[in-house]
XYZ file of C-alpha atoms in Angstrom:
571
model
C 0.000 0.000 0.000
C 2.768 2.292 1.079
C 4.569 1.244 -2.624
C 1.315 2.587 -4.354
C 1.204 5.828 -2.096
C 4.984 6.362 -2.966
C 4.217 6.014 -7.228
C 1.597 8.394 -6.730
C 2.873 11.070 -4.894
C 5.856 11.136 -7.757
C 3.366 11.113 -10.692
C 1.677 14.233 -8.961
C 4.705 16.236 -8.765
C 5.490 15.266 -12.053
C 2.322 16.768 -13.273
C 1.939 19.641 -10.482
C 5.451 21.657 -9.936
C 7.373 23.303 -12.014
C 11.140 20.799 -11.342
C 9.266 17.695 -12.108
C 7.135 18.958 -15.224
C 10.232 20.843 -16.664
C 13.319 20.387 -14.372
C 16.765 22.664 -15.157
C 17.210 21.241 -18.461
C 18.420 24.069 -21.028
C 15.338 23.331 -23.710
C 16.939 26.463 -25.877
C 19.701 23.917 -26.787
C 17.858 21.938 -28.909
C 16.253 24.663 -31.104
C 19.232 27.330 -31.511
C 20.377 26.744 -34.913
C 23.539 27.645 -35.740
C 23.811 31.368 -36.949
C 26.685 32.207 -39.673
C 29.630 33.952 -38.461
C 28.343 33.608 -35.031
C 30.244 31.438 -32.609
C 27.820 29.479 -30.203
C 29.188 28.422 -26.838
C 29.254 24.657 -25.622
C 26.464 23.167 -23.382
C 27.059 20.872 -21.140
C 24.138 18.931 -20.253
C 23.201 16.168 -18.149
C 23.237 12.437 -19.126
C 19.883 10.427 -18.428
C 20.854 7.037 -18.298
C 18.235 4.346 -19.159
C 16.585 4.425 -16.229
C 16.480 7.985 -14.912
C 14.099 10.063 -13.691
C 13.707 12.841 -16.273
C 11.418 16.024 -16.576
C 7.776 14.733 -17.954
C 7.895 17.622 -20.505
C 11.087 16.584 -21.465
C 10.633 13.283 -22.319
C 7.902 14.659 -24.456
C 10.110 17.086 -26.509
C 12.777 13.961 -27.321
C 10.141 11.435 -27.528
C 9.068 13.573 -30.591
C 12.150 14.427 -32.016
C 12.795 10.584 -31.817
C 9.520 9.974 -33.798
C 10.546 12.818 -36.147
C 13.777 11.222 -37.120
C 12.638 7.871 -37.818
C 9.506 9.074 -39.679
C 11.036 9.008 -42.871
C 12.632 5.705 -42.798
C 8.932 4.437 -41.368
C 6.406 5.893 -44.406
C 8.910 5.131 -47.632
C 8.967 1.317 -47.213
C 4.748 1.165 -47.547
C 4.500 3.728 -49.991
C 7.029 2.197 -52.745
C 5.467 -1.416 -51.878
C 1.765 0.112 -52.478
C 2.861 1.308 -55.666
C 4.675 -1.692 -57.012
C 0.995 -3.607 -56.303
C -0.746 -0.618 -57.501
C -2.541 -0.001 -54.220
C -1.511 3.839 -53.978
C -4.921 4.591 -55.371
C -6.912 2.659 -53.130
C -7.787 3.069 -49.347
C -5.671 -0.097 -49.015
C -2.402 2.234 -50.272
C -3.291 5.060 -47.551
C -4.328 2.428 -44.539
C -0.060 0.783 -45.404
C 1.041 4.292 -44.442
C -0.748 4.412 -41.071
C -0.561 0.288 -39.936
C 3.318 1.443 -40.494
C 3.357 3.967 -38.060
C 0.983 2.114 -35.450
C 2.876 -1.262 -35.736
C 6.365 0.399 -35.529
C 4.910 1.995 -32.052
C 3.833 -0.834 -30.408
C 6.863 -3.068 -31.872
C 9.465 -0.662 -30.331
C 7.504 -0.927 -26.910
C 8.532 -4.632 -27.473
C 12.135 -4.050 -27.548
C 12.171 -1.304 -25.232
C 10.812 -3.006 -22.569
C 12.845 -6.524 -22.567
C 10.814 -9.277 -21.255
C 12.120 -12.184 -19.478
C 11.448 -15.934 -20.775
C 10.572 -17.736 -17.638
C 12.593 -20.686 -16.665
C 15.263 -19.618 -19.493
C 18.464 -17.467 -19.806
C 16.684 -15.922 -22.580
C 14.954 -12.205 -23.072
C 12.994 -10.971 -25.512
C 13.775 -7.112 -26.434
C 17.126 -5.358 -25.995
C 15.753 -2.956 -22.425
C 17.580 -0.211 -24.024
C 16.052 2.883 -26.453
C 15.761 0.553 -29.520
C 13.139 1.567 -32.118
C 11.879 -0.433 -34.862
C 10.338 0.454 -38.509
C 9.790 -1.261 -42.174
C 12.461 -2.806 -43.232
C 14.164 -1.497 -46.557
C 15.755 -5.119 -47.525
C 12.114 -5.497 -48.425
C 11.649 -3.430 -51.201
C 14.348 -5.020 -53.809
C 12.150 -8.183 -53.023
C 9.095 -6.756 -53.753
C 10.055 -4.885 -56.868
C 10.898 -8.283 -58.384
C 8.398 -10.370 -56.705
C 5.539 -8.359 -58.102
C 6.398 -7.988 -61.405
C 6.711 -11.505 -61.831
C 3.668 -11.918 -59.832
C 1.820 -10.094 -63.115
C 3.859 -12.004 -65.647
C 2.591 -15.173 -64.400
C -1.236 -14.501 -63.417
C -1.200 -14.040 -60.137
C -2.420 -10.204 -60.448
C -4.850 -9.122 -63.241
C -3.805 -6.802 -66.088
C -6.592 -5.009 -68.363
C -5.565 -4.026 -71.582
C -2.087 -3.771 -70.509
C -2.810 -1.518 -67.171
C -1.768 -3.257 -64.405
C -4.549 -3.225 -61.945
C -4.334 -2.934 -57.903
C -2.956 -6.872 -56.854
C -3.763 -6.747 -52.756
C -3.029 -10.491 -53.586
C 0.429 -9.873 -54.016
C 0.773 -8.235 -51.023
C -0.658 -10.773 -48.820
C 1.738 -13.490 -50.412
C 4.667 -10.984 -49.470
C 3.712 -10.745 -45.976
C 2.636 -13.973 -45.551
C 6.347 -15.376 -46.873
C 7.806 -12.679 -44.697
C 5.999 -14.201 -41.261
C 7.739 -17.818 -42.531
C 10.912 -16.694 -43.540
C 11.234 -14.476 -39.863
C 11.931 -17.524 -38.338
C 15.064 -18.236 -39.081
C 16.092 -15.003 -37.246
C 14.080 -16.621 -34.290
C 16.307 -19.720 -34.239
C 19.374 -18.221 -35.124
C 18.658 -15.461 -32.066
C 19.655 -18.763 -29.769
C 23.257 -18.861 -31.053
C 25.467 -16.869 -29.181
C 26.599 -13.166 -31.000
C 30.459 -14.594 -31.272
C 29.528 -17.290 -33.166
C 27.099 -15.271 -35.868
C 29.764 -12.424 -35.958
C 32.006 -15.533 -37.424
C 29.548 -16.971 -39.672
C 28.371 -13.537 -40.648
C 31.475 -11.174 -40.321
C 30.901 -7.410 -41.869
C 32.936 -8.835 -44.938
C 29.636 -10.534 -45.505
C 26.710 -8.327 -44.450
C 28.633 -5.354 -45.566
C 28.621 -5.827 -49.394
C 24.763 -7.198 -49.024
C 23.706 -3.779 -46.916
C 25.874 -2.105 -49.668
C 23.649 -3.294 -52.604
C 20.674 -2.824 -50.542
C 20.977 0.678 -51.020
C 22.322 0.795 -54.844
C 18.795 -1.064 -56.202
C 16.714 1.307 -54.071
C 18.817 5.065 -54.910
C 17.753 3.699 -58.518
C 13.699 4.170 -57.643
C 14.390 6.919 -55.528
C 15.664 8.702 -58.832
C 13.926 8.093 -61.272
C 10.553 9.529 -58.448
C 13.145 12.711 -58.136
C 12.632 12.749 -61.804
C 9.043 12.433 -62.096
C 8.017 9.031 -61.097
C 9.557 5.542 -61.149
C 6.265 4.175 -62.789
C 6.060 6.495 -65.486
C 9.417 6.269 -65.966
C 10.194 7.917 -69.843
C 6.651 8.634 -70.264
C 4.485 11.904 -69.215
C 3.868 11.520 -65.807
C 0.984 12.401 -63.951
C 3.220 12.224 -60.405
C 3.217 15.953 -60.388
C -0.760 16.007 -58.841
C -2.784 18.817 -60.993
C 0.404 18.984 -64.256
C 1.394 16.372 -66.540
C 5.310 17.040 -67.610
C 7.339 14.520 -69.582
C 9.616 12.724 -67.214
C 13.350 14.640 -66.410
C 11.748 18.137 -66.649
C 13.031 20.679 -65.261
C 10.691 21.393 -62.346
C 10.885 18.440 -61.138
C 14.596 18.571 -61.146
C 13.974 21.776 -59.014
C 11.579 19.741 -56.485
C 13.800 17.188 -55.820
C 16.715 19.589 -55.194
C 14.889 22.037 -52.905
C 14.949 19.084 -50.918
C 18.169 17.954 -51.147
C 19.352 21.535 -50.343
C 17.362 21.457 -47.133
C 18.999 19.027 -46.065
C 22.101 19.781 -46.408
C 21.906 23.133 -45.269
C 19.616 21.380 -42.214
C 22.471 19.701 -40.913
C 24.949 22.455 -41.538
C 23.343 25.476 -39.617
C 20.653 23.531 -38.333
C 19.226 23.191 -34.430
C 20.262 19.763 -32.953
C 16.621 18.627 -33.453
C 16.735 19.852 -36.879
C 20.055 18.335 -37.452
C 18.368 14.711 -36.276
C 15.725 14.839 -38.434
C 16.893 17.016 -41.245
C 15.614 14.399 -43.953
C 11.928 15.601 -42.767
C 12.936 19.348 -42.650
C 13.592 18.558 -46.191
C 10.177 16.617 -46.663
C 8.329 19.580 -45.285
C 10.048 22.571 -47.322
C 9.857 20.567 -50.508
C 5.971 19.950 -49.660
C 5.427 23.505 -48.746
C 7.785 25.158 -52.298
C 5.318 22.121 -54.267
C 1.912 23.529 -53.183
C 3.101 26.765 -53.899
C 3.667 25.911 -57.553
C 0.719 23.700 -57.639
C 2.086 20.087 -57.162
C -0.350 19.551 -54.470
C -3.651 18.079 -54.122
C -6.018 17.141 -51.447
C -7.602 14.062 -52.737
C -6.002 11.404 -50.809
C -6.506 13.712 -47.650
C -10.422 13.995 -48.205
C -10.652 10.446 -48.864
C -8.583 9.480 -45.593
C -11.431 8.703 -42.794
C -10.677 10.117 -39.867
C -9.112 7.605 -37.833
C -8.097 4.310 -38.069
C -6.336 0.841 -37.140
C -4.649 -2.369 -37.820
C -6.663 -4.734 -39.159
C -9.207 -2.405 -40.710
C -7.629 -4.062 -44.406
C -7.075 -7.469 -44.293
C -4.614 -9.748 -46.693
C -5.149 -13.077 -47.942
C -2.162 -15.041 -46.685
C -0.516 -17.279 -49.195
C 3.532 -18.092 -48.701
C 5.103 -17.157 -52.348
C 7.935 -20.103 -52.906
C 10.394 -17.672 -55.244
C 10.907 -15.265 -52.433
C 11.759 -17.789 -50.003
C 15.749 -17.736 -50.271
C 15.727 -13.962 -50.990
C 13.718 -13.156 -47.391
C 15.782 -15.344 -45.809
C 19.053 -13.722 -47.181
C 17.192 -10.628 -45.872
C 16.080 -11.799 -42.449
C 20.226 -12.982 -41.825
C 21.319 -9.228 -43.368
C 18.527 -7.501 -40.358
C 20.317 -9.990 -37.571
C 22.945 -8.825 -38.150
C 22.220 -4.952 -38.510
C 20.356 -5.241 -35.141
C 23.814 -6.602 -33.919
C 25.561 -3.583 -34.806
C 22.542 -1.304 -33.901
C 22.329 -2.729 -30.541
C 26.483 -2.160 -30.222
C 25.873 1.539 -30.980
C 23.074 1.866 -28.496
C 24.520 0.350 -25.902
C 27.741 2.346 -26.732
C 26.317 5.963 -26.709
C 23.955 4.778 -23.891
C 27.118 4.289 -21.708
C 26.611 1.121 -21.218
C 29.319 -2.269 -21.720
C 29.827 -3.434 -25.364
C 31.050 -6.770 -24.143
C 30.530 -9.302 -21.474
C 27.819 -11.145 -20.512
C 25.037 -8.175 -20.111
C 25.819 -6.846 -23.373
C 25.166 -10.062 -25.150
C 22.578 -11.128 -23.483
C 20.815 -7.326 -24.619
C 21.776 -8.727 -28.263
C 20.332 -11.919 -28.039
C 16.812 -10.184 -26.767
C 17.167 -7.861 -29.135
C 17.855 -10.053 -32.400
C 15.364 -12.689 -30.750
C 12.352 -9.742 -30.462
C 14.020 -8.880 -33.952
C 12.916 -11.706 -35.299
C 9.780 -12.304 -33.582
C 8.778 -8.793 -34.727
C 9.426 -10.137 -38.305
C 6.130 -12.685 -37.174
C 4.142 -10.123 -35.777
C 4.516 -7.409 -38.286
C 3.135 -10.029 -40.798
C 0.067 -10.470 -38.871
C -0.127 -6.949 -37.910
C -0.516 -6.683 -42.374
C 3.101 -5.135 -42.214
C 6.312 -6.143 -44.456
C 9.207 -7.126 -42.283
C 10.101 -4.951 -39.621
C 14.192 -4.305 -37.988
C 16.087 -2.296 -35.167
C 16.645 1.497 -36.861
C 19.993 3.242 -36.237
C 18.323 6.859 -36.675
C 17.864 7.549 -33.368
C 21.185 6.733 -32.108
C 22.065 10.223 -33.511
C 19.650 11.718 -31.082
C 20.655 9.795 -28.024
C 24.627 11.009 -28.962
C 23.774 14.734 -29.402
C 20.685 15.174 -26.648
C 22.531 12.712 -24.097
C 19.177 11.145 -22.854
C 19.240 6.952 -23.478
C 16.124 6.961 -20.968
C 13.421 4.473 -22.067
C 11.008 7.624 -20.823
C 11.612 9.073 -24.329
C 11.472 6.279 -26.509
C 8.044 5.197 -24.692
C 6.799 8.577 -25.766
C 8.530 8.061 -29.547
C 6.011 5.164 -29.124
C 2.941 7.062 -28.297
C 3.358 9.663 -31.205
C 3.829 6.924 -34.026
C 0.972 5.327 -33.034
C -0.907 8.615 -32.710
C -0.198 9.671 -36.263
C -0.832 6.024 -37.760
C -4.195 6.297 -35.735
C -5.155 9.938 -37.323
C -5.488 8.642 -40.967
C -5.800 11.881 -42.721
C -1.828 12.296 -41.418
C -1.398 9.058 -43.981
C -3.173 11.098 -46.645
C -0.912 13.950 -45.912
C 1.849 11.473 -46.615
C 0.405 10.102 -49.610
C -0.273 13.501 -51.614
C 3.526 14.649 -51.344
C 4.440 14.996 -55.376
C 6.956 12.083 -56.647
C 9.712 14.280 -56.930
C 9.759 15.980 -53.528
C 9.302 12.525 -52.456
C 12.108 11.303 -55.036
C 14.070 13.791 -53.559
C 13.720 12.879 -49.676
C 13.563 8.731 -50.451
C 16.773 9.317 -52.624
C 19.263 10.778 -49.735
C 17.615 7.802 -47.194
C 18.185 5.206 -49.636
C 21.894 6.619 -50.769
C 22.735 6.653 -46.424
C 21.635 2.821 -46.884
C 24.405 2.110 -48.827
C 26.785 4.461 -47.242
C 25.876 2.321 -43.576
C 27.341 -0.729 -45.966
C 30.815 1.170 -46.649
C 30.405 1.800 -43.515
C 29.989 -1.678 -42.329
C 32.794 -3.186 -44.978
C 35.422 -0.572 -43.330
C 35.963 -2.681 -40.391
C 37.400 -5.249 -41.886
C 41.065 -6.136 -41.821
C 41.224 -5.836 -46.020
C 43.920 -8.429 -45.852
C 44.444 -10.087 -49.390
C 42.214 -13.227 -48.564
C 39.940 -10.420 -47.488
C 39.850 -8.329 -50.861
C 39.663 -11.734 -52.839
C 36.643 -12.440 -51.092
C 35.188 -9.555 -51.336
C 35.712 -8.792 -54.956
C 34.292 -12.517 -55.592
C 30.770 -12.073 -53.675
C 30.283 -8.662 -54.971
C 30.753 -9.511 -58.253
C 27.970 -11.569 -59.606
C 25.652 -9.425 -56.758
C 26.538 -6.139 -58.006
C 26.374 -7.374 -61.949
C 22.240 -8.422 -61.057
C 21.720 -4.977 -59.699
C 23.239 -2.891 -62.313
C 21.762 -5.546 -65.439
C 18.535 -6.163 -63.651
C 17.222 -8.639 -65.968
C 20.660 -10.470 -66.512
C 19.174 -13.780 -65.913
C 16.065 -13.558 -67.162
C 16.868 -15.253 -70.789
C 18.885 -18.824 -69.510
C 15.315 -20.457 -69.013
C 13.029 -20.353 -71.850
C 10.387 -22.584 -70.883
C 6.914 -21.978 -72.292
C 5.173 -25.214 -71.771
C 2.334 -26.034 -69.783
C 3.997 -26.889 -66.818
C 3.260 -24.760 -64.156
C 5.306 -26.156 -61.613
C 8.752 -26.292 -63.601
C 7.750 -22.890 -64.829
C 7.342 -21.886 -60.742
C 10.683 -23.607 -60.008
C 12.459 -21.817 -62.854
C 10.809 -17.993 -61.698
C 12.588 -18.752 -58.651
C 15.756 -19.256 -59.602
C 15.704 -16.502 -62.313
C 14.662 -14.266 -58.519
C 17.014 -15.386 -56.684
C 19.660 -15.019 -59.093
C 18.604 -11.517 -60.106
C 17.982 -9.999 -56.517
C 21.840 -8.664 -56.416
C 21.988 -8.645 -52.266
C 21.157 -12.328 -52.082
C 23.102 -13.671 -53.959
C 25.872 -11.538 -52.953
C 24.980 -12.680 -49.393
C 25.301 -16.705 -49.985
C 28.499 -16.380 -51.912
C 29.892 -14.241 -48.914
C 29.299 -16.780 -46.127
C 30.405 -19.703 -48.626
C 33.515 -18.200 -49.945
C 33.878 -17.126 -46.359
C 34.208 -20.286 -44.473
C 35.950 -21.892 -47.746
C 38.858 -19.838 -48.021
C 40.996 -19.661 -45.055
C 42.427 -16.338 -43.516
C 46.398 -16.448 -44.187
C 47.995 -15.734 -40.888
C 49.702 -12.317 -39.668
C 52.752 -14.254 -39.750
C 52.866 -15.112 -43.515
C 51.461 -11.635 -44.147
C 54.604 -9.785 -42.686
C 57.399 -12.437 -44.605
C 55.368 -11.651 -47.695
C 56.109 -8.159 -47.618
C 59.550 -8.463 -46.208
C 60.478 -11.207 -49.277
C 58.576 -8.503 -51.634
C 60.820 -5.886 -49.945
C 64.114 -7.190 -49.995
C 63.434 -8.737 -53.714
C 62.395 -5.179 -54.852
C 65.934 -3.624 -53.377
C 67.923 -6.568 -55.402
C 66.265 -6.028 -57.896
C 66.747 -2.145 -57.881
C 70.509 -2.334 -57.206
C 70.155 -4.485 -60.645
C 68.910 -1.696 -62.382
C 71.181 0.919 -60.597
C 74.489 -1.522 -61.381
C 73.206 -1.924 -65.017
C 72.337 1.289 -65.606
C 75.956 2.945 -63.804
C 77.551 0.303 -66.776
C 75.982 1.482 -69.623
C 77.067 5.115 -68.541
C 80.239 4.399 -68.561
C 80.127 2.842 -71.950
C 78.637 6.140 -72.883
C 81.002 8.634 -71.719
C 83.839 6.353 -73.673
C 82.380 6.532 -76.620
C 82.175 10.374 -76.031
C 85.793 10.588 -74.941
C 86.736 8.621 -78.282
C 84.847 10.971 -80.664
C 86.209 14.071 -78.826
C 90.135 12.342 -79.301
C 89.019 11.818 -83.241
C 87.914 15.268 -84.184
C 91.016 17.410 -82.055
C 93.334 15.176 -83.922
C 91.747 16.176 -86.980
């Protein structure tokens, strides 16, 4: 009784004085941008560890700012999958856009919250401020899957229009929620042993092409529109321009330029989510010039849920290997999230606590995979956005991220917020989508640069990427070594899958890594340094060679010379 007396004294002077609604904190901080030719002085504020007591109004401000900074990453996923299966249209494309946001919000709660597996060693969820959100390994699936998906019947086309094919999207999700658990089982081996299996010299390459097949889409929308690609598009809402025109050129850029200058001069909130800065000055330059319409937002009911559109659920065999190449590449990206986390939370990054925070975390990683399926949501992973936050606003307190919670599913419950989402013109969203997808493949540089880049190493890496990086650049490399056109419709399933797995570029990158990986042993240190040293001291003979060869010749020179000078003074 005393224990409930105690709570509820310190949730009324959280709400009733003026230390526990706003504390000391200096809130100016986060919104002084930085002024040209100004110099701003250092703040030193205080750390809130994961479980600290913080101001209530507080939590609310970084709560937001985490919601703000992940937005981006949350709302692209469902809008370029609606459009591949033609659902952008529909209710079905607007109700993607808010089951995003309302699924990522209670899935984050998940791995925020770590739960304990009774009788076990095991946890579900990390404990720390890990957030969650549509996964963008998805989308090169998808924007093979589907196609084929039309080629082969599965979705209807009328006089060559390809109509909306909510089948499609139920066999993605439902071959998602199969495919998640291998991340489930694979949760149970300890992090050493994946880190071995699946060293960066693997993941990195796939992460890496990740983001090269999606920049392409996110281009050719900056353009004008990656379905009317070199046609007239009608992307620009209310003016049909042929695609690569010059305004929406300008669009795309005014975006671009916001960010940039977003995270130069910017506020540190503005500086965390300067990708939706640029969103919002792009959408506001478009309506001014009339690349703006309120259709989607009049047609958005007013609020809504998951589960209001239902999928039917059919597991699609050709995407099999490529989700499960997928689910492996988000293990191990929660891995390294997790690290950073726990890193700028101030917390160990090795030792018993800190794995046991990566096996809950890559176990509700995988388990979210399940859930998000169900929940009519493509495959969902641990985001590294808000790690930025944490680093520059030095608050890790789960406080926060429960609020980042609350406001995702807020906006995914206020619908018209998805219709908001939905009317932005292709090439402001081209424009935004392009820079995300580009910082995709920059995480798998990133991710590469830890390796040792021994010459095992390189050889490895030049043989995986290879064949992977050929599929993404000639997309339909493969699609001409099976020719079947019988009746058959099982050998002509079994063939579409191996023409999809062979031209989805990050898979097959990704089994060729962990092969070559474990095939080809690591030469030792050892044989490294006698190597160079042989290389060295062969290079020096063979130098003095060239310096003894070359001294020999001179001298043969200046005789001659000496002779001819002797021959003409005696003449």
């Amino acid at each position: 009784m005393s224990e409930i007396k105690s709570f509820g004294k310190r949730i009324l002077k959280k709400w009733t004085t003026r230390e526990g609604f706003f504390g000391d904190y200096d809130y100016g901080y986060l919104f002084m941008p930085e002024i040209p030719f100004t110099k701003k002085a250092p703040k030193t504020q205080p750390f809130f560890g994961l479980n600290s007591e913080m101001p209530l109004f507080l939590g609310f401000v970084l709560g937001f700012q985490h919601a703000l900074a992940m937005l981006a990453g949350v709302v692209t996923p469902p809008i370029i999958i609606g459009a591949v299966a033609n659902l952008s249209g529909t209710d079905q494309g607007q109700y993607l856009v808010s089951a995003s946001l309302i699924t990522t919000g209670l899935l984050s709660a998940i791995q925020i919250t770590r739960f304990h597996i009774w009788g076990t060693k095991y946890y579900v969820g990390t404990g720390l401020l890990s957030v969650v959100g549509t996964s963008f390994a998805t989308i090169s699936i998808v924007t093979k899957a589907i196609p084929l998906m039309y080629k082969t019947g599965i979705c209807e086309t009328i006089n060559g229009v390809e109509q909306a094919c909510p089948d499609a999207y139920g066999r993605i999700i439902a071959t998602s929620c199969v495919t998640a658990l291998i991340e489930i089982l694979l949760s149970f081996i300890p992090p050493k042993a994946l880190q071995k299996i699946f060293p960066p010299l693997v993941t990195g390459p796939v992460v890496l092409l990740i983001g090269i097949s999606l920049v392409e889409s996110g281009f050719q929308d900056w353009m004008g529109g990656s379905g009317c690609y070199g046609d007239v598009c009608p992307s620009a809402h209310g003016t049909t321009a042929p695609w690569g025109s010059g305004q929406f050129l300008g669009l795309g850029f005014v975006v671009y330029l916001t960010i940039i200058l977003a995270e130069r001069f910017g506020s540190p909130i503005m500086k965390s989510c300067a990708v939706i800065v640029g969103l919002l000055v792009g959408c506001i330059v478009g309506s001014a010039t009339g690349y703006f319409t309120h259709e989607n937002i009049d047609a958005a009911p007013a609020a809504t849920f998951i589960w209001v559109h239902t999928f039917k659920l059919k597991v699609y065999g050709p995407i099999v290997l490529p989700f499960l190449a997928a689910y492996i590449v988000l293990m191990m990206e929660a891995i390294g999230d997790i690290t950073a986390t726990s890193d700028v939370s101030r917390l160990e990054v090795e030792g018993e606590a800190y794995e046991s925070r990566v096996q809950g975390g890559v176990l509700a990683d995988g388990l979210n995979g399940v859930l998000s399926g169900l929940m009519t949501m493509t495959p969902f992973s641990t985001f590294a956005q808000n790690n930025g936050v944490i680093s520059v606003t030095k608050c890790a307190s789960r406080s926060a991220g429960y609020w980042c919670c609350f406001f995702l599913i807020v906006m995914g419950v206020f619908a018209k917020f998805g219709g908001v989402i939905l009317s932005i013109a292709k090439p402001v969203l081209g424009g935004m989508t392009s820079f995300l997808f580009c910082s995709v493949a920059v995480s798998g540089l990133k991710i590469i640069s830890t390796t040792e880049f021994t010459r095992r190493d390189r050889f490895v890496l030049t043989a995986s990427l290879l064949p992977g990086l050929g599929a993404t650049l000639v997309s339909d490399w493969f699609s001409y070594v099976f020719t079947y056109t019988g009746g058959n419709t099982a050998k002509e399933g079994f063939f579409n899958a191996i023409v999809l797995v062979m031209e989805t570029g990050f898979a097959l990158t990704g089994f060729l890594g962990v092969i070559l990986n474990l095939l080809i042993p690591q030469v030792s240190d050892d044989i490294e340094e006698i190597n160079e040293v042989v290389l060295e001291v062969v290079g020096s003979a063979d130098q003095r060679g060239l310096d003894a060869y070359a001294a020999k010749e001179n001298m043969k020179l200046e005789s001659l010379r000496s002779n001819e000078q002797s021959k003409n003074s005696s003449a």
